[in-house]
PDB file of C-alpha atoms in Angstrom:
ATOM      1  CA  MET A   1      89.692 132.245  88.910  1.00 53.00           C
ATOM      2  CA  ILE A   2      89.669 128.569  89.968  1.00 73.00           C
ATOM      3  CA  GLU A   3      86.546 129.077  92.077  1.00 65.00           C
ATOM      4  CA  THR A   4      84.809 130.800  89.153  1.00 72.00           C
ATOM      5  CA  ALA A   5      85.674 127.888  86.874  1.00 79.00           C
ATOM      6  CA  PHE A   6      83.827 125.555  89.246  1.00 93.00           C
ATOM      7  CA  ASN A   7      80.791 127.795  89.784  1.00 89.00           C
ATOM      8  CA  GLY A   8      77.779 125.641  90.577  1.00 90.00           C
ATOM      9  CA  PHE A   9      79.963 122.751  91.741  1.00 96.00           C
ATOM     10  CA  THR A  10      79.844 121.329  95.257  1.00 95.00           C
ATOM     11  CA  ARG A  11      83.001 120.358  97.133  1.00 95.00           C
ATOM     12  CA  PHE A  12      83.010 117.051  98.984  1.00 97.00           C
ATOM     13  CA  ASP A  13      85.201 114.861 101.176  1.00 98.00           C
ATOM     14  CA  ILE A  14      84.043 111.253 101.319  1.00 98.00           C
ATOM     15  CA  ASP A  15      85.564 108.392 103.333  1.00 98.00           C
ATOM     16  CA  VAL A  16      85.844 105.260 101.225  1.00 98.00           C
ATOM     17  CA  ASN A  17      88.193 102.255 101.041  1.00 97.00           C
ATOM     18  CA  GLY A  18      90.100 103.445 104.114  1.00 97.00           C
ATOM     19  CA  VAL A  19      90.910 106.918 102.754  1.00 98.00           C
ATOM     20  CA  ARG A  20      89.232 110.297 102.343  1.00 98.00           C
ATOM     21  CA  ILE A  21      88.718 111.392  98.748  1.00 98.00           C
ATOM     22  CA  HIS A  22      88.284 115.083  97.974  1.00 98.00           C
ATOM     23  CA  GLY A  23      86.585 116.414  94.887  1.00 97.00           C
ATOM     24  CA  VAL A  24      83.866 118.499  93.303  1.00 97.00           C
ATOM     25  CA  ARG A  25      80.618 117.620  91.532  1.00 97.00           C
ATOM     26  CA  SER A  26      78.359 119.661  89.333  1.00 96.00           C
ATOM     27  CA  ALA A  27      75.014 120.786  90.704  1.00 86.00           C
ATOM     28  CA  ALA A  28      72.549 118.015  91.556  1.00 75.00           C
ATOM     29  CA  THR A  29      69.297 119.568  90.361  1.00 65.00           C
ATOM     30  CA  LEU A  30      66.100 118.179  88.936  1.00 59.00           C
ATOM     31  CA  ALA A  31      67.259 119.189  85.455  1.00 61.00           C
ATOM     32  CA  SER A  32      70.666 117.527  85.905  1.00 62.00           C
ATOM     33  CA  ARG A  33      69.352 114.122  86.944  1.00 70.00           C
ATOM     34  CA  ALA A  34      69.122 112.977  83.337  1.00 81.00           C
ATOM     35  CA  ARG A  35      72.733 113.947  82.653  1.00 93.00           C
ATOM     36  CA  PRO A  36      74.999 110.865  82.636  1.00 96.00           C
ATOM     37  CA  PRO A  37      77.793 110.855  85.224  1.00 97.00           C
ATOM     38  CA  LEU A  38      81.335 111.568  84.049  1.00 98.00           C
ATOM     39  CA  LEU A  39      84.301 110.970  86.366  1.00 98.00           C
ATOM     40  CA  LEU A  40      87.422 113.042  85.640  1.00 98.00           C
ATOM     41  CA  LEU A  41      90.780 111.815  86.996  1.00 99.00           C
ATOM     42  CA  HIS A  42      93.883 114.022  86.977  1.00 98.00           C
ATOM     43  CA  GLY A  43      97.578 113.296  86.527  1.00 98.00           C
ATOM     44  CA  TYR A  44     100.920 113.983  88.206  1.00 98.00           C
ATOM     45  CA  PRO A  45     101.810 116.279  89.958  1.00 98.00           C
ATOM     46  CA  GLN A  46      98.428 117.970  89.932  1.00 98.00           C
ATOM     47  CA  SER A  47      94.853 117.594  91.201  1.00 98.00           C
ATOM     48  CA  HIS A  48      91.242 117.905  90.041  1.00 98.00           C
ATOM     49  CA  LEU A  49      92.083 121.513  89.169  1.00 98.00           C
ATOM     50  CA  ILE A  50      93.446 120.388  85.785  1.00 98.00           C
ATOM     51  CA  TRP A  51      89.817 120.254  84.602  1.00 98.00           C
ATOM     52  CA  HIS A  52      89.020 123.895  85.416  1.00 97.00           C
ATOM     53  CA  LYS A  53      88.923 124.902  81.730  1.00 97.00           C
ATOM     54  CA  VAL A  54      86.522 122.119  80.690  1.00 98.00           C
ATOM     55  CA  ALA A  55      84.373 121.244  83.713  1.00 97.00           C
ATOM     56  CA  GLY A  56      81.791 124.003  83.351  1.00 96.00           C
ATOM     57  CA  THR A  57      81.018 123.266  79.714  1.00 96.00           C
ATOM     58  CA  LEU A  58      80.920 119.522  80.297  1.00 97.00           C
ATOM     59  CA  ALA A  59      78.506 120.062  83.184  1.00 96.00           C
ATOM     60  CA  GLU A  60      75.945 121.333  80.680  1.00 94.00           C
ATOM     61  CA  ARG A  61      75.681 117.766  79.330  1.00 96.00           C
ATOM     62  CA  TYR A  62      76.994 115.505  82.100  1.00 97.00           C
ATOM     63  CA  THR A  63      76.978 115.182  85.865  1.00 97.00           C
ATOM     64  CA  VAL A  64      80.667 115.963  86.308  1.00 98.00           C
ATOM     65  CA  ILE A  65      82.674 114.583  89.216  1.00 98.00           C
ATOM     66  CA  ALA A  66      86.351 115.594  89.437  1.00 98.00           C
ATOM     67  CA  THR A  67      88.404 114.105  92.254  1.00 98.00           C
ATOM     68  CA  ASP A  68      91.855 114.187  93.799  1.00 98.00           C
ATOM     69  CA  LEU A  69      93.436 110.751  93.607  1.00 98.00           C
ATOM     70  CA  ARG A  70      94.647 109.066  96.775  1.00 98.00           C
ATOM     71  CA  GLY A  71      97.885 110.829  97.727  1.00 98.00           C
ATOM     72  CA  TYR A  72      97.172 113.980  95.709  1.00 98.00           C
ATOM     73  CA  GLY A  73      95.583 117.378  96.262  1.00 98.00           C
ATOM     74  CA  GLU A  74      93.341 117.365  99.321  1.00 97.00           C
ATOM     75  CA  SER A  75      92.750 113.602  99.463  1.00 98.00           C
ATOM     76  CA  SER A  76      94.306 111.320 102.094  1.00 98.00           C
ATOM     77  CA  LYS A  77      98.020 110.582 101.899  1.00 98.00           C
ATOM     78  CA  PRO A  78      98.732 107.314 103.723  1.00 98.00           C
ATOM     79  CA  ALA A  79     102.323 106.214 104.201  1.00 98.00           C
ATOM     80  CA  GLY A  80     103.387 103.689 101.604  1.00 98.00           C
ATOM     81  CA  LEU A  81     103.456  99.982 102.464  1.00 98.00           C
ATOM     82  CA  PRO A  82     106.570  97.869 101.848  1.00 98.00           C
ATOM     83  CA  ASP A  83     105.081  96.413  98.638  1.00 98.00           C
ATOM     84  CA  HIS A  84     103.550  99.801  97.655  1.00 98.00           C
ATOM     85  CA  GLY A  85     100.222  97.989  97.404  1.00 98.00           C
ATOM     86  CA  ASN A  86      98.184 100.807  98.914  1.00 98.00           C
ATOM     87  CA  TYR A  87      99.206 102.952  95.943  1.00 98.00           C
ATOM     88  CA  SER A  88      98.564 100.278  93.343  1.00 98.00           C
ATOM     89  CA  LYS A  89      96.246 101.368  90.576  1.00 98.00           C
ATOM     90  CA  ARG A  90      93.928  98.588  91.767  1.00 98.00           C
ATOM     91  CA  GLU A  91      93.505 100.266  95.165  1.00 98.00           C
ATOM     92  CA  MET A  92      93.270 103.738  93.657  1.00 98.00           C
ATOM     93  CA  ALA A  93      90.573 102.469  91.288  1.00 98.00           C
ATOM     94  CA  HIS A  94      88.706 100.949  94.256  1.00 98.00           C
ATOM     95  CA  ASP A  95      88.734 104.399  95.852  1.00 98.00           C
ATOM     96  CA  GLN A  96      87.065 105.976  92.866  1.00 98.00           C
ATOM     97  CA  VAL A  97      84.482 103.236  92.311  1.00 98.00           C
ATOM     98  CA  GLY A  98      83.541 103.396  95.985  1.00 98.00           C
ATOM     99  CA  LEU A  99      83.284 107.170  95.808  1.00 98.00           C
ATOM    100  CA  MET A 100      80.981 107.046  92.789  1.00 98.00           C
ATOM    101  CA  HIS A 101      78.798 104.439  94.481  1.00 98.00           C
ATOM    102  CA  ALA A 102      78.613 106.694  97.559  1.00 98.00           C
ATOM    103  CA  LEU A 103      77.405 109.489  95.273  1.00 97.00           C
ATOM    104  CA  GLY A 104      74.738 107.185  93.891  1.00 96.00           C
ATOM    105  CA  PHE A 105      76.288 106.143  90.566  1.00 97.00           C
ATOM    106  CA  SER A 106      76.567 102.421  89.771  1.00 97.00           C
ATOM    107  CA  SER A 107      78.004 103.006  86.283  1.00 98.00           C
ATOM    108  CA  PHE A 108      79.535 106.021  84.587  1.00 98.00           C
ATOM    109  CA  PHE A 109      81.870 107.456  81.949  1.00 98.00           C
ATOM    110  CA  VAL A 110      85.535 108.015  82.859  1.00 98.00           C
ATOM    111  CA  CYS A 111      88.168 110.344  81.432  1.00 99.00           C
ATOM    112  CA  GLY A 112      91.669 110.175  82.866  1.00 99.00           C
ATOM    113  CA  HIS A 113      94.841 112.111  82.166  1.00 98.00           C
ATOM    114  CA  ASP A 114      98.320 110.751  82.896  1.00 98.00           C
ATOM    115  CA  ARG A 115      98.226 108.915  86.291  1.00 98.00           C
ATOM    116  CA  GLY A 116      94.452 109.231  86.348  1.00 98.00           C
ATOM    117  CA  ALA A 117      94.322 107.417  83.017  1.00 98.00           C
ATOM    118  CA  ARG A 118      96.319 104.551  84.533  1.00 98.00           C
ATOM    119  CA  VAL A 119      93.869 104.358  87.423  1.00 98.00           C
ATOM    120  CA  ALA A 120      91.031 104.394  84.888  1.00 98.00           C
ATOM    121  CA  HIS A 121      92.697 101.592  82.894  1.00 98.00           C
ATOM    122  CA  ARG A 122      92.746  99.385  85.987  1.00 98.00           C
ATOM    123  CA  MET A 123      89.190 100.428  86.887  1.00 98.00           C
ATOM    124  CA  ALA A 124      87.900  99.302  83.495  1.00 98.00           C
ATOM    125  CA  LEU A 125      89.641  95.933  83.889  1.00 98.00           C
ATOM    126  CA  ASP A 126      88.587  95.237  87.473  1.00 98.00           C
ATOM    127  CA  HIS A 127      85.087  96.757  87.223  1.00 98.00           C
ATOM    128  CA  PRO A 128      83.889  96.096  83.658  1.00 97.00           C
ATOM    129  CA  ASN A 129      80.219  96.611  84.562  1.00 97.00           C
ATOM    130  CA  VAL A 130      80.941 100.008  86.081  1.00 98.00           C
ATOM    131  CA  VAL A 131      82.882 101.845  83.368  1.00 98.00           C
ATOM    132  CA  LYS A 132      80.561 102.515  80.405  1.00 98.00           C
ATOM    133  CA  LYS A 133      83.060 104.317  78.190  1.00 98.00           C
ATOM    134  CA  LEU A 134      86.677 105.289  78.827  1.00 99.00           C
ATOM    135  CA  VAL A 135      88.880 108.110  77.540  1.00 99.00           C
ATOM    136  CA  VAL A 136      92.628 108.138  78.287  1.00 99.00           C
ATOM    137  CA  LEU A 137      94.813 111.176  77.653  1.00 98.00           C
ATOM    138  CA  ASP A 138      98.458 111.031  76.582  1.00 98.00           C
ATOM    139  CA  ILE A 139      99.468 107.574  77.743  1.00 98.00           C
ATOM    140  CA  SER A 140     100.259 104.168  76.364  1.00 98.00           C
ATOM    141  CA  PRO A 141      99.769 101.256  78.790  1.00 98.00           C
ATOM    142  CA  THR A 142     102.203 101.233  81.716  1.00 98.00           C
ATOM    143  CA  LEU A 143     103.420  97.734  80.858  1.00 98.00           C
ATOM    144  CA  THR A 144     104.179  98.749  77.278  1.00 98.00           C
ATOM    145  CA  MET A 145     106.030 101.884  78.302  1.00 98.00           C
ATOM    146  CA  TYR A 146     108.290 100.066  80.759  1.00 98.00           C
ATOM    147  CA  GLU A 147     108.919  97.044  78.547  1.00 98.00           C
ATOM    148  CA  GLU A 148     109.710  99.212  75.521  1.00 97.00           C
ATOM    149  CA  THR A 149     111.809 101.838  77.286  1.00 97.00           C
ATOM    150  CA  SER A 150     114.345 103.513  75.028  1.00 97.00           C
ATOM    151  CA  MET A 151     117.042 106.067  75.748  1.00 97.00           C
ATOM    152  CA  ASP A 152     114.790 108.766  74.272  1.00 97.00           C
ATOM    153  CA  PHE A 153     111.917 107.818  76.575  1.00 98.00           C
ATOM    154  CA  ALA A 154     114.117 107.467  79.672  1.00 97.00           C
ATOM    155  CA  LEU A 155     115.599 110.923  79.148  1.00 97.00           C
ATOM    156  CA  GLY A 156     112.228 112.476  78.395  1.00 96.00           C
ATOM    157  CA  TYR A 157     110.325 110.822  81.235  1.00 97.00           C
ATOM    158  CA  TRP A 158     113.197 110.966  83.747  1.00 97.00           C
ATOM    159  CA  TRP A 159     110.797 111.135  86.751  1.00 98.00           C
ATOM    160  CA  TRP A 160     109.572 107.591  85.977  1.00 98.00           C
ATOM    161  CA  PHE A 161     113.008 106.343  86.977  1.00 98.00           C
ATOM    162  CA  PHE A 162     113.814 108.924  89.650  1.00 98.00           C
ATOM    163  CA  LEU A 163     110.635 108.695  91.751  1.00 98.00           C
ATOM    164  CA  VAL A 164     110.763 104.900  91.970  1.00 98.00           C
ATOM    165  CA  GLN A 165     114.049 104.949  93.883  1.00 98.00           C
ATOM    166  CA  PRO A 166     113.731 103.696  97.484  1.00 98.00           C
ATOM    167  CA  ALA A 167     112.493 106.170 100.094  1.00 98.00           C
ATOM    168  CA  PRO A 168     113.546 108.657 101.247  1.00 98.00           C
ATOM    169  CA  PHE A 169     116.014 109.471  98.450  1.00 98.00           C
ATOM    170  CA  PRO A 170     113.733 111.176  95.882  1.00 98.00           C
ATOM    171  CA  GLU A 171     111.594 112.697  98.643  1.00 98.00           C
ATOM    172  CA  THR A 172     114.675 114.284 100.224  1.00 98.00           C
ATOM    173  CA  LEU A 173     115.841 115.859  96.990  1.00 98.00           C
ATOM    174  CA  ILE A 174     112.392 117.180  96.016  1.00 98.00           C
ATOM    175  CA  ASN A 175     111.734 118.581  99.493  1.00 98.00           C
ATOM    176  CA  ALA A 176     115.029 120.478  99.305  1.00 98.00           C
ATOM    177  CA  SER A 177     113.683 122.627  96.449  1.00 98.00           C
ATOM    178  CA  PRO A 178     110.059 121.957  95.507  1.00 98.00           C
ATOM    179  CA  GLU A 179     109.976 125.177  93.460  1.00 98.00           C
ATOM    180  CA  ALA A 180     112.834 124.063  91.211  1.00 98.00           C
ATOM    181  CA  TYR A 181     111.425 120.569  90.911  1.00 98.00           C
ATOM    182  CA  LEU A 182     107.946 121.689  89.877  1.00 98.00           C
ATOM    183  CA  ALA A 183     109.334 124.162  87.353  1.00 97.00           C
ATOM    184  CA  LYS A 184     111.414 121.404  85.771  1.00 97.00           C
ATOM    185  CA  LYS A 185     108.497 118.972  85.688  1.00 97.00           C
ATOM    186  CA  LEU A 186     105.662 121.238  84.540  1.00 96.00           C
ATOM    187  CA  THR A 187     107.289 123.866  82.349  1.00 94.00           C
ATOM    188  CA  SER A 188     109.823 121.866  80.330  1.00 88.00           C
ATOM    189  CA  GLY A 189     107.178 120.566  77.916  1.00 85.00           C
ATOM    190  CA  SER A 190     106.453 121.922  74.456  1.00 85.00           C
ATOM    191  CA  ALA A 191     104.026 124.571  75.776  1.00 86.00           C
ATOM    192  CA  GLY A 192     106.229 125.749  78.650  1.00 93.00           C
ATOM    193  CA  ARG A 193     104.455 127.630  81.454  1.00 94.00           C
ATOM    194  CA  THR A 194     101.631 128.848  79.190  1.00 95.00           C
ATOM    195  CA  PRO A 195      98.923 126.225  79.917  1.00 96.00           C
ATOM    196  CA  PHE A 196      98.944 126.885  83.649  1.00 97.00           C
ATOM    197  CA  THR A 197      97.178 129.880  85.158  1.00 96.00           C
ATOM    198  CA  ASP A 198      98.846 131.641  88.066  1.00 95.00           C
ATOM    199  CA  GLU A 199      96.201 130.210  90.401  1.00 95.00           C
ATOM    200  CA  THR A 200      96.568 126.601  89.290  1.00 96.00           C
ATOM    201  CA  TYR A 201     100.352 126.770  89.255  1.00 97.00           C
ATOM    202  CA  ALA A 202     100.312 128.145  92.795  1.00 97.00           C
ATOM    203  CA  ALA A 203      98.041 125.275  93.844  1.00 97.00           C
ATOM    204  CA  TYR A 204     100.314 122.686  92.239  1.00 98.00           C
ATOM    205  CA  LEU A 205     103.291 124.256  94.005  1.00 98.00           C
ATOM    206  CA  SER A 206     101.481 124.127  97.349  1.00 97.00           C
ATOM    207  CA  TYR A 207     101.103 120.352  96.918  1.00 97.00           C
ATOM    208  CA  MET A 208     104.769 119.971  96.047  1.00 98.00           C
ATOM    209  CA  ARG A 209     105.717 121.849  99.209  1.00 98.00           C
ATOM    210  CA  ASP A 210     103.940 119.224 101.325  1.00 98.00           C
ATOM    211  CA  PRO A 211     106.291 116.338 102.225  1.00 98.00           C
ATOM    212  CA  GLY A 212     103.325 113.991 102.680  1.00 98.00           C
ATOM    213  CA  THR A 213     102.165 114.625  99.145  1.00 98.00           C
ATOM    214  CA  VAL A 214     105.671 114.192  97.769  1.00 98.00           C
ATOM    215  CA  HIS A 215     105.938 110.803  99.479  1.00 98.00           C
ATOM    216  CA  SER A 216     102.552 109.745  98.125  1.00 98.00           C
ATOM    217  CA  MET A 217     103.486 110.766  94.597  1.00 98.00           C
ATOM    218  CA  CYS A 218     106.669 108.699  94.840  1.00 98.00           C
ATOM    219  CA  GLU A 219     104.655 105.737  96.127  1.00 98.00           C
ATOM    220  CA  ASP A 220     102.294 106.048  93.148  1.00 98.00           C
ATOM    221  CA  TYR A 221     105.274 105.639  90.820  1.00 98.00           C
ATOM    222  CA  ARG A 222     106.912 102.921  92.934  1.00 98.00           C
ATOM    223  CA  ALA A 223     103.680 100.948  92.686  1.00 98.00           C
ATOM    224  CA  ALA A 224     103.596 101.476  88.916  1.00 98.00           C
ATOM    225  CA  ALA A 225     107.079  99.991  88.577  1.00 98.00           C
ATOM    226  CA  SER A 226     106.350  96.981  90.781  1.00 98.00           C
ATOM    227  CA  ILE A 227     102.943  95.689  91.899  1.00 98.00           C
ATOM    228  CA  ASP A 228     101.076  97.316  89.015  1.00 98.00           C
ATOM    229  CA  LEU A 229     103.248  95.436  86.534  1.00 98.00           C
ATOM    230  CA  VAL A 230     102.439  92.178  88.349  1.00 98.00           C
ATOM    231  CA  HIS A 231      98.727  92.886  87.954  1.00 98.00           C
ATOM    232  CA  ASP A 232      99.102  93.934  84.319  1.00 98.00           C
ATOM    233  CA  ARG A 233     101.157  90.875  83.368  1.00 98.00           C
ATOM    234  CA  ALA A 234      98.661  88.564  85.062  1.00 98.00           C
ATOM    235  CA  ASP A 235      95.845  90.097  83.010  1.00 98.00           C
ATOM    236  CA  ARG A 236      97.866  89.848  79.809  1.00 97.00           C
ATOM    237  CA  GLU A 237      98.631  86.191  80.433  1.00 97.00           C
ATOM    238  CA  ALA A 238      94.948  85.528  81.139  1.00 98.00           C
ATOM    239  CA  GLY A 239      93.896  87.370  77.969  1.00 97.00           C
ATOM    240  CA  LYS A 240      91.875  89.882  80.000  1.00 98.00           C
ATOM    241  CA  LYS A 241      91.166  93.143  78.154  1.00 98.00           C
ATOM    242  CA  ILE A 242      89.166  96.342  78.529  1.00 98.00           C
ATOM    243  CA  VAL A 243      85.720  95.576  77.094  1.00 98.00           C
ATOM    244  CA  CYS A 244      84.082  99.016  77.154  1.00 98.00           C
ATOM    245  CA  PRO A 245      84.670 101.409  74.241  1.00 98.00           C
ATOM    246  CA  LEU A 246      88.035 103.142  74.670  1.00 98.00           C
ATOM    247  CA  HIS A 247      89.035 106.471  73.118  1.00 98.00           C
ATOM    248  CA  VAL A 248      92.706 107.498  73.160  1.00 98.00           C
ATOM    249  CA  LEU A 249      94.020 111.031  72.673  1.00 98.00           C
ATOM    250  CA  TRP A 250      97.662 111.994  72.827  1.00 98.00           C
ATOM    251  CA  GLY A 251      99.656 115.156  72.161  1.00 98.00           C
ATOM    252  CA  GLU A 252     101.526 115.202  68.865  1.00 97.00           C
ATOM    253  CA  ARG A 253     104.187 117.392  70.484  1.00 97.00           C
ATOM    254  CA  GLY A 254     104.689 115.023  73.431  1.00 96.00           C
ATOM    255  CA  ILE A 255     107.035 112.198  74.314  1.00 97.00           C
ATOM    256  CA  VAL A 256     104.343 109.508  74.118  1.00 98.00           C
ATOM    257  CA  HIS A 257     103.807 110.422  70.460  1.00 98.00           C
ATOM    258  CA  ARG A 258     107.543 110.352  69.782  1.00 97.00           C
ATOM    259  CA  CYS A 259     108.334 107.096  71.544  1.00 98.00           C
ATOM    260  CA  PHE A 260     105.182 104.950  71.282  1.00 98.00           C
ATOM    261  CA  ALA A 261     102.249 104.092  69.016  1.00 98.00           C
ATOM    262  CA  PRO A 262      99.239 104.637  71.323  1.00 98.00           C
ATOM    263  CA  LEU A 263      96.496 103.211  69.090  1.00 98.00           C
ATOM    264  CA  GLN A 264      98.487 100.078  68.332  1.00 98.00           C
ATOM    265  CA  ASP A 265      99.563  99.777  71.962  1.00 98.00           C
ATOM    266  CA  TRP A 266      96.019 100.055  73.325  1.00 98.00           C
ATOM    267  CA  ARG A 267      94.592  97.573  70.812  1.00 98.00           C
ATOM    268  CA  LYS A 268      96.640  94.913  72.601  1.00 97.00           C
ATOM    269  CA  PHE A 269      94.874  95.787  75.869  1.00 98.00           C
ATOM    270  CA  ALA A 270      91.317  96.614  74.764  1.00 98.00           C
ATOM    271  CA  THR A 271      88.716  95.221  72.381  1.00 98.00           C
ATOM    272  CA  THR A 272      87.304  98.450  70.901  1.00 98.00           C
ATOM    273  CA  VAL A 273      89.732 101.338  70.460  1.00 98.00           C
ATOM    274  CA  SER A 274      89.447 104.679  68.673  1.00 98.00           C
ATOM    275  CA  GLY A 275      91.449 107.872  68.887  1.00 98.00           C
ATOM    276  CA  GLN A 276      94.018 110.174  67.394  1.00 98.00           C
ATOM    277  CA  SER A 277      96.847 112.559  68.114  1.00 98.00           C
ATOM    278  CA  VAL A 278      95.896 116.170  68.874  1.00 98.00           C
ATOM    279  CA  ALA A 279      97.719 119.494  68.486  1.00 97.00           C
ATOM    280  CA  SER A 280      99.080 119.579  72.024  1.00 97.00           C
ATOM    281  CA  GLY A 281     101.837 118.622  74.359  1.00 97.00           C
ATOM    282  CA  HIS A 282     101.254 116.439  77.427  1.00 97.00           C
ATOM    283  CA  TYR A 283      98.821 118.628  79.400  1.00 98.00           C
ATOM    284  CA  ILE A 284      95.821 118.260  77.088  1.00 98.00           C
ATOM    285  CA  PRO A 285      93.060 119.524  79.471  1.00 98.00           C
ATOM    286  CA  GLU A 286      94.938 122.760  80.074  1.00 98.00           C
ATOM    287  CA  GLU A 287      96.513 123.220  76.625  1.00 98.00           C
ATOM    288  CA  ILE A 288      93.574 122.536  74.291  1.00 98.00           C
ATOM    289  CA  PRO A 289      90.392 122.517  76.406  1.00 98.00           C
ATOM    290  CA  GLN A 290      87.989 123.212  73.539  1.00 98.00           C
ATOM    291  CA  ILE A 291      89.338 120.370  71.429  1.00 98.00           C
ATOM    292  CA  LEU A 292      89.093 118.032  74.414  1.00 98.00           C
ATOM    293  CA  ILE A 293      85.497 119.083  75.087  1.00 98.00           C
ATOM    294  CA  SER A 294      84.581 118.374  71.460  1.00 98.00           C
ATOM    295  CA  GLU A 295      86.268 114.964  71.528  1.00 98.00           C
ATOM    296  CA  LEU A 296      84.536 113.976  74.760  1.00 98.00           C
ATOM    297  CA  ILE A 297      81.082 115.016  73.598  1.00 98.00           C
ATOM    298  CA  THR A 298      81.506 113.234  70.268  1.00 98.00           C
ATOM    299  CA  PHE A 299      82.731 109.999  71.867  1.00 98.00           C
ATOM    300  CA  LEU A 300      80.577 109.877  74.984  1.00 98.00           C
ATOM    301  CA  GLY A 301      77.413 111.111  73.299  1.00 94.00           C
TER     302      GLY A 301
END
C-alpha cells in the first residue's frame, strides 16, 4: 500500500550537515524538469509516509521531495547535545536546505505539518532566498504557543510538557510501552484511528519501538522549549519576519483552532499571510488529502 502510493518515486539517503537524511523524490524525467520543486516535511511522531495520500497527485504538477527529519524515520538520530542545539529547528532547516541543494534545487516551495512546519518556519527566516512559498499545517508559531499556554492547551498538548523533561525520564517511560504511548498520541484526536492505514500505523509504531528515535523525538521538543525560543525571540526583537508568501491551514476540530488564532498569530511573524481552517483534526495530510491537494495547487500555482 505505502509502496504503491509512492510509485515512480526514488528513495535516497544523502549525507548533509553531518547527518544522513532519508527521503523519496518523484521521477526525474525530461517531462518533469519543468515542474517546480516542492519539499514536504512531516510531523511528530511520524515520517515522510504522512504524505502517501497526496504525493502521487502532487507529483503530476511538482517535483515532490518528501524527507524524514533528523531524528525521525530512517534519517540519522544523533545523541542530543547538552544545549539541544543539534535538534534546533535552525540545524534541522540546514539539513533540508543542504539536501535540496544536493538534489540540484537552489529554491523551492515548502509544505510542513506539525514539527515539519516549525522547521519550515525557521528555514524561511534563515534562508529567505531559498523558500519561494511556504505552507504550514495546524500550527501557530512555537513562541506564541508557549507564551500563551493555557490549561486547555497544556492538557490537550500534554506531550509538549512531558517530552521536554530531562533525559532519560520521558524516554524510559515511552520505551516501557511504545504501543500504549503511540495509541494515546495518534488515536486520541477527533478522527481517532481512522486516518491511519494499517501499513502507516505499523511504520509509525516501528519508529516508536526504537529507543534512538524516541530520544531524538524528545530532543526535538527539548530544543523547541529552549534554544528555539532563544532564536525566535532574537528574531522578534530584531523585527525579522518571513518574507515569502505564507499560507496557513489548521483543523477546525483540533486544539490549535480551540486555543489559538493562527492567522492573527502568523501575521505577527510574516509579512504576507493567507489561510483558513479546514474540516479536519490535526493530521490534515491523512484526514483530508483531497482538500489539502486543492489548497496547495491553488496557493503554489
